[in-house]
Amino acid sequence: PSHVTLAGSGQGTTVRSSGGKRIIHQTQVDEWTVRDLLFDGEAKGDWRNRTDQGRSAIAVDDCREFNLVGLTVRNFDGAGIQMTQTILEFHNSLPNSRTHLQRITASENYIGVRFDRRAEYMNATHLSCQFNVVGCVIHSGNVQIAASGFNSNVDGLVIEDKKNGSHGCITGCILNHNERYALLCRNVENAMVIEGCAIFYGTIKLEDSVGVNISSGMIGCSVDARHNTKANRIAGNFVIENPPGYTFEFSPSSIVADNFDADGLWRHNNH
């Protein structure tokens, strides 16, 4: 129901799935909070073999003004936290800007946290998504994530538009030690700000995207931006090419400017 807080005692309060598909499923409920609980989906085996079977600790559909605080979600064959439609479909002038995710730890899931179709105006801080097949997925627009870590996953952060997707911002985050993609932007149609982030290992891949702006951070991984016909920008970053062997490939439409390494301006700058 609305206006209810469900609170535990942190790691000392464990809620198990016991075979259920979703432990908490909120539909069309506004103004509620879940905090300080550990959710265990009880999936077995190597987390790299997880698949998306739609299992979640918390699934949210058509809700507004809710708070998820101090939660741990682990061992789910699906998204540990799954959110859809947090904006009134026909009332875009009434954005939901009072929904917050804070201090969420997601590990050993198929996806740690997923902002799915129209899960908009989300404010997320201190997410820790590690040891998932995909740390975090953003399909929606107007998502703000800050001071978070997407580390030691197969793919760290995936941004791929569904309806009204992208046009959000990722600020002050670390994407490190991911096995395949540190950052994958695919079919981003409405631009994305990625500022002040430290991105190491794996690959940054921009594909069929426009307006992705990666700036004022650190890059210590390969960059593949070949398959874009419109402009994306990588600018003002400190680049570390160690260990050797990283590759850097850009489409003619890419703006690569003012990046630098230990010797000065980076040789791949084209503006």
Coordinates of C-alpha atoms in Angstrom, one line a residue:
P1 CA 0.0 0.0 0.0
S2 CA 0.9 3.7 -0.2
H3 CA 2.6 5.6 2.6
V4 CA 4.2 2.5 4.1
T5 CA 7.9 1.8 5.0
L6 CA 9.2 -1.8 5.0
A7 CA 12.5 -1.7 7.0
G8 CA 14.9 -4.4 8.2
S9 CA 18.2 -4.4 10.0
G10 CA 20.5 -4.4 7.0
Q11 CA 22.5 -7.6 6.3
G12 CA 21.0 -9.1 9.4
T13 CA 17.6 -9.3 7.7
T14 CA 17.5 -11.7 4.8
V15 CA 14.4 -12.3 2.7
R16 CA 14.6 -15.3 0.4
S17 CA 12.6 -16.0 -2.8
S18 CA 11.6 -19.6 -1.8
G19 CA 10.9 -20.3 -5.5
G20 CA 8.9 -17.2 -6.1
K21 CA 9.5 -15.1 -9.2
R22 CA 9.5 -11.7 -7.4
I23 CA 9.8 -11.1 -3.7
I24 CA 8.2 -7.7 -3.9
H25 CA 6.1 -6.6 -6.8
Q26 CA 4.6 -3.1 -6.6
T27 CA 2.1 -2.0 -9.2
Q28 CA 0.3 1.4 -9.3
V29 CA 1.4 2.2 -5.7
D30 CA 2.9 5.6 -4.9
E31 CA 4.8 7.0 -2.0
W32 CA 6.4 4.0 -0.3
T33 CA 9.9 2.9 0.9
V34 CA 11.8 -0.4 1.2
R35 CA 15.0 -0.1 3.2
D36 CA 17.8 -2.0 5.0
L37 CA 17.1 -5.5 3.7
L38 CA 19.0 -8.3 2.0
F39 CA 17.2 -10.2 -0.8
D40 CA 18.4 -13.5 -2.0
G41 CA 17.0 -15.1 -5.1
E42 CA 18.8 -18.4 -4.4
A43 CA 20.0 -18.9 -8.0
K44 CA 22.7 -21.5 -8.0
G45 CA 26.1 -21.9 -9.8
D46 CA 28.5 -19.5 -11.4
W47 CA 26.9 -16.0 -11.7
R48 CA 28.3 -15.7 -15.3
N49 CA 25.8 -18.3 -16.4
R50 CA 22.8 -16.4 -15.1
T51 CA 20.0 -15.8 -17.6
D52 CA 17.0 -13.4 -17.7
Q53 CA 14.1 -15.5 -16.4
G54 CA 12.3 -12.5 -15.0
R55 CA 13.2 -13.1 -11.4
S56 CA 13.7 -10.0 -9.2
A57 CA 14.0 -9.0 -5.6
I58 CA 11.9 -5.9 -6.3
A59 CA 9.8 -5.2 -9.4
V60 CA 8.1 -1.8 -9.8
D61 CA 5.5 -1.0 -12.4
D62 CA 3.6 2.2 -12.8
C63 CA 4.6 3.6 -9.4
R64 CA 5.8 7.1 -8.3
E65 CA 7.6 8.7 -5.4
F66 CA 9.1 5.6 -3.9
N67 CA 12.5 5.0 -2.2
L68 CA 14.8 2.0 -2.2
V69 CA 17.5 2.5 0.4
G70 CA 20.3 0.4 1.9
L71 CA 19.3 -2.8 0.0
T72 CA 21.4 -5.8 -1.1
V73 CA 20.0 -8.0 -3.9
R74 CA 21.8 -11.1 -5.0
N75 CA 21.4 -14.4 -6.9
F76 CA 18.6 -13.5 -9.2
D77 CA 18.0 -14.9 -12.7
G78 CA 16.8 -11.6 -13.9
A79 CA 17.2 -8.0 -12.7
G80 CA 17.8 -7.7 -9.0
I81 CA 15.8 -4.4 -9.1
Q82 CA 13.5 -4.0 -12.1
M83 CA 11.6 -0.7 -12.7
T84 CA 9.1 0.1 -15.5
Q85 CA 6.8 3.1 -16.1
T86 CA 7.5 5.5 -13.3
I87 CA 6.2 8.5 -15.2
L88 CA 2.6 9.2 -16.1
E89 CA 2.4 8.2 -19.7
F90 CA 0.1 11.0 -20.8
H91 CA 1.3 13.7 -18.4
N92 CA 4.9 14.4 -19.2
S93 CA 4.5 17.8 -17.6
L94 CA 4.2 16.1 -14.2
P95 CA 7.6 14.4 -13.9
N96 CA 8.3 12.1 -11.0
S97 CA 11.5 13.6 -9.5
R98 CA 11.0 12.3 -5.9
T99 CA 12.1 8.7 -6.5
H100 CA 15.4 7.7 -5.1
L101 CA 17.7 4.7 -5.0
Q102 CA 20.5 5.0 -2.5
R103 CA 23.1 2.5 -1.3
I104 CA 22.0 -0.4 -3.4
T105 CA 24.4 -3.4 -3.7
A106 CA 23.6 -5.8 -6.5
S107 CA 25.7 -8.9 -7.1
E108 CA 25.6 -12.3 -8.8
N109 CA 22.4 -11.5 -10.8
Y110 CA 21.8 -11.5 -14.5
I111 CA 21.3 -7.7 -14.3
G112 CA 22.0 -5.8 -11.1
V113 CA 19.6 -2.8 -11.6
R114 CA 17.4 -2.2 -14.7
F115 CA 15.7 1.1 -15.5
D116 CA 13.3 -0.3 -18.1
R117 CA 10.8 1.3 -20.4
R118 CA 9.7 4.8 -19.1
A119 CA 11.4 4.3 -15.7
E120 CA 12.1 8.0 -15.8
Y121 CA 13.3 10.8 -13.5
M122 CA 15.2 8.3 -11.3
N123 CA 17.7 9.7 -8.9
A124 CA 20.3 7.0 -8.0
T125 CA 23.4 7.4 -5.8
H126 CA 25.9 4.9 -4.3
L127 CA 24.9 1.9 -6.5
S128 CA 27.4 -0.9 -6.3
C129 CA 26.8 -3.4 -9.1
Q130 CA 29.5 -6.1 -9.2
F131 CA 29.7 -9.7 -10.2
N132 CA 26.6 -9.6 -12.5
V133 CA 26.3 -10.5 -16.1
V134 CA 25.3 -6.9 -16.6
G135 CA 25.8 -4.4 -13.8
C136 CA 23.2 -1.8 -14.8
V137 CA 20.9 -1.3 -17.8
I138 CA 19.2 2.0 -18.7
H139 CA 16.4 1.8 -21.3
S140 CA 14.6 4.9 -20.1
G141 CA 15.1 8.6 -20.2
N142 CA 15.9 11.2 -17.6
V143 CA 17.9 8.8 -15.4
Q144 CA 20.5 10.4 -13.1
I145 CA 23.2 8.2 -11.5
A146 CA 26.0 9.6 -9.4
A147 CA 28.9 8.3 -7.2
S148 CA 28.3 4.7 -8.2
G149 CA 30.4 1.7 -9.2
F150 CA 29.8 -0.8 -12.0
N151 CA 32.8 -3.1 -11.5
S152 CA 33.8 -6.7 -12.1
N153 CA 30.8 -7.6 -14.3
V154 CA 30.8 -9.1 -17.7
D155 CA 29.3 -5.8 -19.0
G156 CA 29.4 -2.8 -16.6
L157 CA 26.8 -0.3 -17.8
V158 CA 24.5 -0.7 -20.9
I159 CA 22.5 2.2 -22.2
E160 CA 20.0 1.2 -24.9
D161 CA 16.9 3.2 -25.7
K162 CA 13.4 2.1 -25.5
K163 CA 10.6 4.7 -25.6
N164 CA 11.9 8.2 -24.8
G165 CA 15.2 6.8 -23.8
S166 CA 18.6 8.3 -22.8
H167 CA 18.9 12.1 -22.3
G168 CA 20.1 11.5 -18.7
C169 CA 23.4 11.8 -16.9
I170 CA 26.0 9.5 -15.3
T171 CA 28.4 11.5 -13.1
G172 CA 31.4 10.6 -10.9
C173 CA 31.1 6.8 -11.4
I174 CA 33.7 4.1 -11.7
L175 CA 33.5 1.3 -14.3
N176 CA 36.4 -1.0 -13.7
H177 CA 37.5 -4.6 -14.4
N178 CA 34.5 -5.5 -16.5
E179 CA 35.2 -8.5 -18.7
R180 CA 33.6 -7.4 -22.0
Y181 CA 32.1 -3.9 -22.1
A182 CA 32.9 -1.3 -19.5
L183 CA 30.3 0.9 -21.2
L184 CA 28.0 -0.1 -24.1
C185 CA 25.8 2.6 -25.7
R186 CA 23.6 1.1 -28.4
N187 CA 20.8 2.9 -30.2
V188 CA 21.1 5.9 -28.0
E189 CA 18.9 8.4 -29.8
N190 CA 18.5 11.4 -27.5
A191 CA 22.1 11.9 -26.2
M192 CA 23.6 11.1 -22.8
V193 CA 26.0 12.9 -20.5
I194 CA 28.8 10.8 -19.0
E195 CA 31.0 13.1 -17.0
G196 CA 33.8 12.7 -14.5
C197 CA 33.9 8.9 -14.7
A198 CA 36.9 6.6 -14.4
I199 CA 36.6 3.8 -17.0
F200 CA 39.2 1.0 -17.0
Y201 CA 39.5 -2.4 -18.7
G202 CA 36.9 -3.9 -21.0
T203 CA 35.8 -1.7 -23.9
I204 CA 33.8 1.5 -24.4
K205 CA 31.5 0.8 -27.3
L206 CA 29.3 3.3 -29.0
E207 CA 27.0 1.8 -31.7
D208 CA 24.3 3.5 -33.7
S209 CA 24.2 6.3 -31.2
V210 CA 24.2 10.1 -31.2
G211 CA 25.1 12.8 -28.7
V212 CA 26.9 10.5 -26.2
N213 CA 29.3 12.9 -24.5
I214 CA 32.1 11.3 -22.4
S215 CA 34.1 14.0 -20.8
S216 CA 36.4 15.1 -18.0
G217 CA 37.2 11.6 -16.9
M218 CA 39.8 8.9 -17.2
I219 CA 39.9 6.2 -19.9
G220 CA 42.1 3.1 -19.6
C221 CA 40.5 0.7 -22.0
S222 CA 39.8 0.2 -25.7
V223 CA 37.3 2.5 -27.5
D224 CA 35.1 1.3 -30.4
A225 CA 33.0 4.1 -31.9
R226 CA 33.2 3.0 -35.5
H227 CA 29.5 2.3 -36.2
N228 CA 27.9 5.7 -35.8
T229 CA 26.7 8.0 -38.6
K230 CA 26.0 11.0 -36.3
A231 CA 28.2 12.8 -33.8
N232 CA 29.3 11.6 -30.4
R233 CA 32.0 13.3 -28.3
I234 CA 34.9 12.1 -26.3
A235 CA 36.7 15.0 -24.8
G236 CA 38.9 16.3 -22.0
N237 CA 39.7 12.8 -20.6
F238 CA 43.1 11.6 -19.3
V239 CA 44.0 8.4 -21.3
I240 CA 46.1 5.6 -19.9
E241 CA 47.3 3.1 -22.4
N242 CA 48.7 0.6 -20.0
P243 CA 48.8 -2.4 -20.3
P244 CA 49.6 -2.0 -24.0
G245 CA 47.3 -3.3 -26.7
Y246 CA 44.2 -1.1 -26.4
T247 CA 42.6 -0.1 -29.7
F248 CA 40.9 3.2 -30.5
E249 CA 38.6 3.4 -33.5
F250 CA 36.3 6.2 -34.3
S251 CA 33.8 7.0 -37.1
P252 CA 34.3 10.1 -39.2
S253 CA 31.5 11.8 -37.3
S254 CA 33.1 11.3 -33.9
I255 CA 34.4 14.4 -32.1
V256 CA 37.6 13.5 -30.2
A257 CA 39.1 16.6 -28.6
D258 CA 41.3 17.8 -25.8
N259 CA 42.0 14.3 -24.5
F260 CA 45.5 14.0 -23.1
D261 CA 48.0 11.4 -21.7
A262 CA 51.2 11.7 -19.8
D263 CA 53.0 13.2 -22.7
G264 CA 50.4 15.9 -23.6
L265 CA 47.6 16.0 -26.1
W266 CA 46.5 12.6 -27.2
R267 CA 47.4 11.4 -30.7
H268 CA 43.9 10.3 -31.5
N269 CA 42.3 13.7 -31.1
N270 CA 40.7 14.9 -34.3
H271 CA 39.5 18.4 -33.3

